[in-house]
Amino acid sequence: MVESVNVIGRGRVGSALAARLLERGIELRDHDVELVLLCVPDRAIAEAASAIEPGPWVAHVSGATPLAALDPHEQRFSVHPVQTFTLDCGPEQLDGAWAGVTAETDEARGLGRELAETLGLRPFDLDDGGRTLYHAGAAIASSYLVTLFRAASRLFEDAGAPPEALLPLMTRTIENGFQLTGPISRGDWAVVDAHLGALHDAHPELEPMYRVLAEATTA
């Protein structure tokens, strides 16, 4: 494992990674380092990489950006934590999460896996060509969960129910291994039709989403 790292970008991800590296005894500094770790937005990776003098290893933590964005560096890899981050929490957000490691050589792959393990992540190999589908899956699991909660909360509020009552329900669904329950699992299509009718009258903007999700659930 490298002993010195320059973490560029200290937002939600970068701040957590920097704090964990410090916990593990890795020296953080701006110059003469073994690894430059780019924790900048995807659109800024190529520009940031091009500004780095060749020499150290260069890596990014994006799930969607290919390694070519790190040109002209040949000593390169990426480690993408499969996790959502907030500035309200620290390096503990990394504990137990997985990480996709993309590399072009055995040496780079080994260094990427070591970095992931040092951060408290569980590494797996991620092919550069599979990034888009992989990242789409991560977005569905994380970002769209937020969308679902917001939509469900609006319906609860309109019905006079507390939206916070949804949290134990969503948590238990995860804890139960995503076992499907509810009207679709029972084949109770009259209830599904009733849902659609209620949405059509009260929240027509949510009806298409419900239909698409119902169809995907039965596929």
Protein backbone atom coordinates (compact mmCIF):
# COMPACT_ATOMS: atom_id res chain seq x y z
CA MET A 1 0.00 0.00 0.00
CA VAL A 2 1.21 3.53 -0.75
CA GLU A 3 2.28 5.62 2.22
CA SER A 4 1.50 9.10 0.87
CA VAL A 5 -1.61 10.34 -0.95
CA ASN A 6 -2.84 13.65 -2.31
CA VAL A 7 -6.64 13.65 -2.12
CA ILE A 8 -7.92 16.24 -4.59
CA GLY A 9 -11.50 17.24 -3.87
CA ARG A 10 -12.81 17.21 -0.31
CA GLY A 11 -16.54 17.01 -0.88
CA ARG A 12 -18.79 14.28 0.45
CA VAL A 13 -16.65 11.41 -0.84
CA GLY A 14 -13.23 13.00 -0.65
CA SER A 15 -13.61 14.15 2.93
CA ALA A 16 -14.61 10.67 4.09
CA LEU A 17 -11.76 9.02 2.18
CA ALA A 18 -9.19 11.51 3.46
CA ALA A 19 -10.33 11.01 7.05
CA ARG A 20 -10.11 7.22 6.73
CA LEU A 21 -6.62 7.38 5.18
CA LEU A 22 -5.46 9.51 8.10
CA GLU A 23 -6.98 6.97 10.51
CA ARG A 24 -4.98 4.22 8.81
CA GLY A 25 -1.70 6.12 9.05
CA ILE A 26 -1.46 7.27 5.44
CA GLU A 27 0.25 10.64 5.05
CA LEU A 28 -1.80 13.24 3.20
CA ARG A 29 0.11 15.97 1.42
CA ASP A 30 -0.01 18.03 -1.77
CA HIS A 31 3.32 17.22 -3.39
CA ASP A 32 5.81 14.35 -3.86
CA VAL A 33 3.24 11.64 -3.20
CA GLU A 34 2.92 8.06 -4.38
CA LEU A 35 -0.76 8.38 -5.31
CA VAL A 36 -2.99 11.25 -6.42
CA LEU A 37 -6.63 10.37 -5.69
CA LEU A 38 -9.15 12.43 -7.66
CA CYS A 39 -12.43 12.91 -5.79
CA VAL A 40 -13.75 15.61 -8.09
CA PRO A 41 -17.00 15.62 -10.10
CA ASP A 42 -16.99 13.35 -13.15
CA ARG A 43 -16.90 16.29 -15.55
CA ALA A 44 -13.71 17.59 -13.91
CA ILE A 45 -11.68 14.35 -13.85
CA ALA A 46 -10.00 14.69 -17.24
CA GLU A 47 -8.97 18.29 -16.61
CA ALA A 48 -7.67 17.50 -13.13
CA ALA A 49 -5.72 14.49 -14.40
CA SER A 50 -4.11 16.47 -17.22
CA ALA A 51 -2.86 19.03 -14.69
CA ILE A 52 -0.89 16.40 -12.73
CA GLU A 53 2.78 15.96 -13.61
CA PRO A 54 3.48 12.34 -14.68
CA GLY A 55 5.14 10.24 -12.02
CA PRO A 56 2.79 9.16 -9.21
CA TRP A 57 -0.08 6.75 -9.50
CA VAL A 58 -3.32 8.54 -10.43
CA ALA A 59 -6.76 7.21 -9.59
CA HIS A 60 -10.35 8.41 -9.52
CA VAL A 61 -13.36 7.31 -7.47
CA SER A 62 -16.06 7.69 -10.12
CA GLY A 63 -18.34 4.82 -11.01
CA ALA A 64 -19.26 6.09 -14.46
CA THR A 65 -16.01 7.57 -15.82
CA PRO A 66 -13.64 5.35 -17.85
CA LEU A 67 -9.94 5.13 -17.16
CA ALA A 68 -9.22 7.02 -20.38
CA ALA A 69 -10.18 10.18 -18.51
CA LEU A 70 -6.90 9.80 -16.62
CA ASP A 71 -4.79 10.29 -19.77
CA PRO A 72 -1.88 10.80 -20.20
CA HIS A 73 -1.07 8.79 -17.06
CA GLU A 74 -0.26 5.11 -17.53
CA GLN A 75 0.00 4.28 -13.83
CA ARG A 76 -3.72 4.52 -13.15
CA PHE A 77 -6.77 2.79 -11.75
CA SER A 78 -10.12 3.60 -10.18
CA VAL A 79 -11.83 2.64 -6.94
CA HIS A 80 -15.55 3.39 -6.79
CA PRO A 81 -17.20 3.01 -3.36
CA VAL A 82 -20.69 1.58 -3.83
CA GLN A 83 -22.09 3.87 -1.19
CA THR A 84 -23.93 7.14 -0.72
CA PHE A 85 -22.19 9.86 1.30
CA THR A 86 -23.11 12.93 3.29
CA LEU A 87 -20.99 15.64 4.88
CA ASP A 88 -22.89 15.05 8.12
CA CYS A 89 -21.01 11.77 8.66
CA GLY A 90 -17.38 10.73 8.55
CA PRO A 91 -15.24 7.78 7.45
CA GLU A 92 -17.58 5.31 9.14
CA GLN A 93 -19.71 5.62 6.01
CA LEU A 94 -17.15 3.43 4.26
CA ASP A 95 -17.37 0.52 6.67
CA GLY A 96 -18.74 -2.61 5.06
CA ALA A 97 -19.45 -1.02 1.67
CA TRP A 98 -18.23 -2.60 -1.57
CA ALA A 99 -15.94 -0.99 -4.14
CA GLY A 100 -15.52 -1.55 -7.86
CA VAL A 101 -11.84 -1.64 -8.82
CA THR A 102 -10.93 -1.00 -12.46
CA ALA A 103 -7.37 -1.43 -13.68
CA GLU A 104 -5.39 -2.29 -16.79
CA THR A 105 -2.48 -4.17 -15.19
CA ASP A 106 -2.07 -6.63 -12.35
CA GLU A 107 0.05 -4.11 -10.45
CA ALA A 108 -2.64 -1.43 -10.76
CA ARG A 109 -5.37 -3.88 -9.79
CA GLY A 110 -3.44 -4.99 -6.74
CA LEU A 111 -2.88 -1.40 -5.64
CA GLY A 112 -6.54 -0.57 -6.19
CA ARG A 113 -7.69 -3.52 -4.11
CA GLU A 114 -5.22 -2.62 -1.34
CA LEU A 115 -6.52 0.95 -1.32
CA ALA A 116 -10.11 -0.28 -1.11
CA GLU A 117 -9.30 -2.56 1.81
CA THR A 118 -7.38 0.21 3.58
CA LEU A 119 -10.49 2.37 3.26
CA GLY A 120 -12.61 -0.35 4.84
CA LEU A 121 -14.25 -1.38 1.56
CA ARG A 122 -14.83 -4.82 0.02
CA PRO A 123 -13.23 -4.75 -3.45
CA PHE A 124 -14.42 -6.49 -6.60
CA ASP A 125 -13.11 -6.24 -10.16
CA LEU A 126 -15.09 -3.93 -12.46
CA ASP A 127 -14.54 -4.04 -16.22
CA ASP A 128 -14.08 -0.62 -17.78
CA GLY A 129 -16.57 -1.46 -20.52
CA GLY A 130 -19.31 -2.35 -18.05
CA ARG A 131 -19.27 0.92 -16.17
CA THR A 132 -22.41 2.48 -17.66
CA LEU A 133 -24.69 -0.45 -16.82
CA TYR A 134 -23.03 -0.83 -13.43
CA HIS A 135 -23.49 2.83 -12.57
CA ALA A 136 -27.08 2.77 -13.80
CA GLY A 137 -27.72 -0.05 -11.34
CA ALA A 138 -26.18 1.94 -8.52
CA ALA A 139 -28.28 5.00 -9.44
CA ILE A 140 -31.49 2.94 -9.42
CA ALA A 141 -30.64 1.50 -6.01
CA SER A 142 -29.70 4.82 -4.40
CA SER A 143 -30.99 7.91 -6.19
CA TYR A 144 -34.32 6.44 -7.22
CA LEU A 145 -34.90 5.16 -3.72
CA VAL A 146 -34.99 8.84 -2.75
CA THR A 147 -37.49 9.46 -5.56
CA LEU A 148 -39.71 6.63 -4.34
CA PHE A 149 -39.63 7.89 -0.77
CA ARG A 150 -40.55 11.41 -1.86
CA ALA A 151 -43.46 10.12 -3.96
CA ALA A 152 -44.72 7.84 -1.21
CA SER A 153 -44.39 10.65 1.34
CA ARG A 154 -46.60 12.92 -0.75
CA LEU A 155 -49.32 10.28 -0.84
CA PHE A 156 -49.04 9.68 2.90
CA GLU A 157 -49.27 13.42 3.59
CA ASP A 158 -52.35 13.75 1.40
CA ALA A 159 -53.94 10.84 3.24
CA GLY A 160 -53.15 12.41 6.62
CA ALA A 161 -50.54 9.76 7.50
CA PRO A 162 -47.04 10.55 8.82
CA PRO A 163 -44.37 10.03 6.12
CA GLU A 164 -41.89 8.90 8.78
CA ALA A 165 -44.00 5.75 9.12
CA LEU A 166 -42.53 4.68 5.78
CA LEU A 167 -38.99 4.41 7.14
CA PRO A 168 -39.42 1.17 9.15
CA LEU A 169 -41.30 -0.31 6.20
CA MET A 170 -38.49 0.48 3.75
CA THR A 171 -35.82 -0.63 6.22
CA ARG A 172 -37.56 -3.95 6.86
CA THR A 173 -37.88 -4.57 3.13
CA ILE A 174 -34.09 -4.37 2.88
CA GLU A 175 -33.57 -6.48 6.01
CA ASN A 176 -35.90 -9.13 4.61
CA GLY A 177 -33.67 -9.52 1.57
CA PHE A 178 -36.06 -7.65 -0.73
CA GLN A 179 -38.73 -10.33 -0.56
CA LEU A 180 -41.71 -9.04 -2.52
CA THR A 181 -44.92 -8.50 -0.55
CA GLY A 182 -48.05 -6.48 -1.23
CA PRO A 183 -50.85 -6.74 -3.79
CA ILE A 184 -48.69 -7.67 -6.80
CA SER A 185 -47.12 -10.58 -4.95
CA ARG A 186 -50.63 -11.79 -4.09
CA GLY A 187 -51.98 -11.23 -7.59
CA ASP A 188 -54.53 -8.80 -6.18
CA TRP A 189 -54.99 -6.76 -9.36
CA ALA A 190 -58.18 -5.10 -8.13
CA VAL A 191 -56.09 -3.30 -5.51
CA VAL A 192 -53.51 -2.29 -8.10
CA ASP A 193 -56.28 -0.91 -10.31
CA ALA A 194 -57.67 0.98 -7.32
CA HIS A 195 -54.23 2.51 -6.72
CA LEU A 196 -54.05 3.64 -10.33
CA GLY A 197 -57.51 5.16 -10.14
CA ALA A 198 -56.68 7.08 -6.98
CA LEU A 199 -53.43 8.34 -8.46
CA HIS A 200 -55.18 9.38 -11.67
CA ASP A 201 -57.58 11.54 -9.66
CA ALA A 202 -55.26 12.93 -6.98
CA HIS A 203 -51.72 12.78 -8.42
CA PRO A 204 -51.79 12.14 -12.17
CA GLU A 205 -48.10 12.99 -12.38
CA LEU A 206 -47.33 9.86 -10.35
CA GLU A 207 -49.58 7.48 -12.30
CA PRO A 208 -47.05 6.76 -15.11
CA MET A 209 -44.35 5.98 -12.57
CA TYR A 210 -46.64 3.56 -10.71
CA ARG A 211 -47.56 1.82 -13.97
CA VAL A 212 -43.94 1.42 -15.04
CA LEU A 213 -42.91 0.10 -11.63
CA ALA A 214 -45.84 -2.34 -11.53
CA GLU A 215 -44.92 -3.68 -14.95
CA ALA A 216 -41.25 -4.01 -13.97
CA THR A 217 -42.24 -5.81 -10.77
CA THR A 218 -44.27 -8.41 -12.67
CA ALA A 219 -41.65 -8.91 -15.40
